Amino acid sequence: MTGLQRFAAIVGLGLWLFISFPPAASQAAALALDQAWSLAIGNNADLQRQIANQHIADGDFQDAQGPLYYNPVLNLDVRQRNIQQSPGSDTRRGEWGAGVAQTFEIAGQQGLRRNAARQSQQAIALDIAEEYRSLHAQLEEQFVTVLAIQKRIEVEQRILTLIEQNTALSRKRVQAGEDSLLDGNLAVVDTERARNQLSALNEQLLRARAQLAATLQLGETDLPAVTGELMPAASSYTLSDLLDKLAARPAMQSLLIKESAARSRLQLQQTLKYPDLTVSLVNSREATMAGDDNITSVGLSLPLPLFRRNGAGIGRATAEFTQSEINRATLTRNAKAAIQAAWLRRENIRERVSRLDKEVYPRLEQNLKLAKIAFENGEIALPQLLILQRQTVDAQRDIIDAQKDIRLVQVELEYLSGWLMPSLPAN
């Protein structure tokens, strides 16, 4: 074998080993909720867009902070004059003039403009705080969904292991003539049903992780696993506390300030129907037959508001102010109704969790252990054991779903009321 052939053989062997035994994919550590939140606030596009809007309000406020709204106007005039001093002779002389003009608002427009700009700046800051809250609520909902599916898969995997053990035992009994072929078929069917259920849950988990990865702005192949407790932390607030907290929610404060800013803009548009006073100061040199004359003049200019009185601007500002009032009243009414409905759902789910956790599940677990021993001893048939296994799975699924529901409804309550205040990154 030549050197080239040996090299080709080594390469071929390496490729065969790589294809036959691929390297194990690295598994990322499961994320806790706090870790997921740290990723979200640094990567989420919607939040970054909202933060970028702050530059608009900052620019408006900077312009409104000037001592005068209008910039001064500088005028420069250069002329050439022909002066006829005697018949047949022309003399050319240069003339020039320089001046400055300044327009003044005389109806308090500058103060109203500053108020509106300052209030808009405050409103955007509150909108950003509300976007943080909205992002945290969305993130926690997706996190809880992934966590609940993971726990469902753990339950299904545990039951599948039990079913597979029972199926193997049932095959031996069928072969020994101790059980009928019908019992053996039941065991096989139940095993395949459990495997199908597990496959369906894995598909759901894949979709849930993909949604969570999109919120975290991870790579298209980075599908995070999560870790944590499904049941929410105990809360001490009452329905009255949540309703009282609503007024301090950033979204409510933002709408209140936006309403005040709209009022300032309406007042500003109403004052714009009054004319602005323009004062000008001009110094010029004019040529005469005797020499050059220096002329200084002061001028005043005041438009007469006879035909246009800013009706369009006032109309738009009035519509904006009315809409801001409607928006605030609508959000307040809808939020209160949603809080009360979510509170009732929360109380019902808490009772459901308590019944399942204390009354149903412990008895089914006990029955499952006793039935497994009885089946192994030949005291009960396979169909009875399968029924008990399915009941246990259903009970565990109901508990996980109820825990997920109570966690999600608590997130909804705390978001709607303004109780949820996530930690923000340090500046």
Coordinates of N, CA and C in Angstrom, one line a residue, residues 16 30 56 80 128 148 153 155-156 170 186 197 206 231 263 281 297 302 361 381 418 422:
W16 N -15.7 7.7 8.7 CA -16.7 6.7 9.1 C -17.0 6.8 10.6
A30 N -29.9 24.8 32.3 CA -31.3 25.3 32.3 C -31.3 26.7 33.0
I56 N -36.5 61.3 21.0 CA -37.4 62.2 20.4 C -37.8 63.2 21.4
Q80 N -25.2 99.3 -5.1 CA -24.3 100.2 -5.8 C -25.2 101.3 -6.4
I128 N -41.5 53.4 28.9 CA -40.4 52.5 28.9 C -40.6 51.6 30.2
A148 N -44.0 24.0 32.8 CA -45.1 23.0 33.0 C -45.0 21.8 32.0
I153 N -43.7 16.1 31.0 CA -42.9 15.1 30.3 C -42.3 14.2 31.4
V155 N -43.6 13.4 34.2 CA -44.7 12.5 34.7 C -44.9 11.4 33.7
E156 N -45.0 11.8 32.4 CA -45.3 10.8 31.3 C -44.2 9.8 31.2
S170 N -46.4 -8.8 31.3 CA -47.6 -9.4 30.7 C -47.2 -10.3 29.6
L186 N -53.7 -5.3 25.3 CA -54.0 -4.1 26.0 C -52.7 -3.4 26.5
Q197 N -48.2 10.0 23.5 CA -48.4 11.2 24.4 C -47.1 11.9 24.7
L206 N -41.0 21.9 22.2 CA -40.2 22.5 21.2 C -40.8 23.9 20.8
M231 N -45.4 26.4 41.2 CA -46.3 27.2 42.0 C -45.8 28.5 42.3
R263 N -53.3 68.7 26.9 CA -54.0 70.0 27.4 C -53.0 71.2 27.1
L281 N -33.7 95.8 13.9 CA -32.7 96.9 14.1 C -31.8 96.9 12.9
S297 N -32.3 102.4 12.0 CA -33.7 102.4 12.1 C -34.2 101.2 12.9
L302 N -46.2 93.4 13.1 CA -47.2 92.6 13.8 C -48.3 92.2 12.7
Y361 N -54.6 13.2 44.6 CA -53.3 12.6 44.1 C -52.7 11.7 45.2
A381 N -55.8 -8.3 37.5 CA -55.5 -8.4 36.0 C -54.9 -7.1 35.5
G418 N -50.3 46.8 38.3 CA -49.1 47.5 38.6 C -48.4 47.0 39.7
P422 N -40.6 44.6 38.0 CA -39.4 43.9 37.9 C -38.1 44.7 38.1

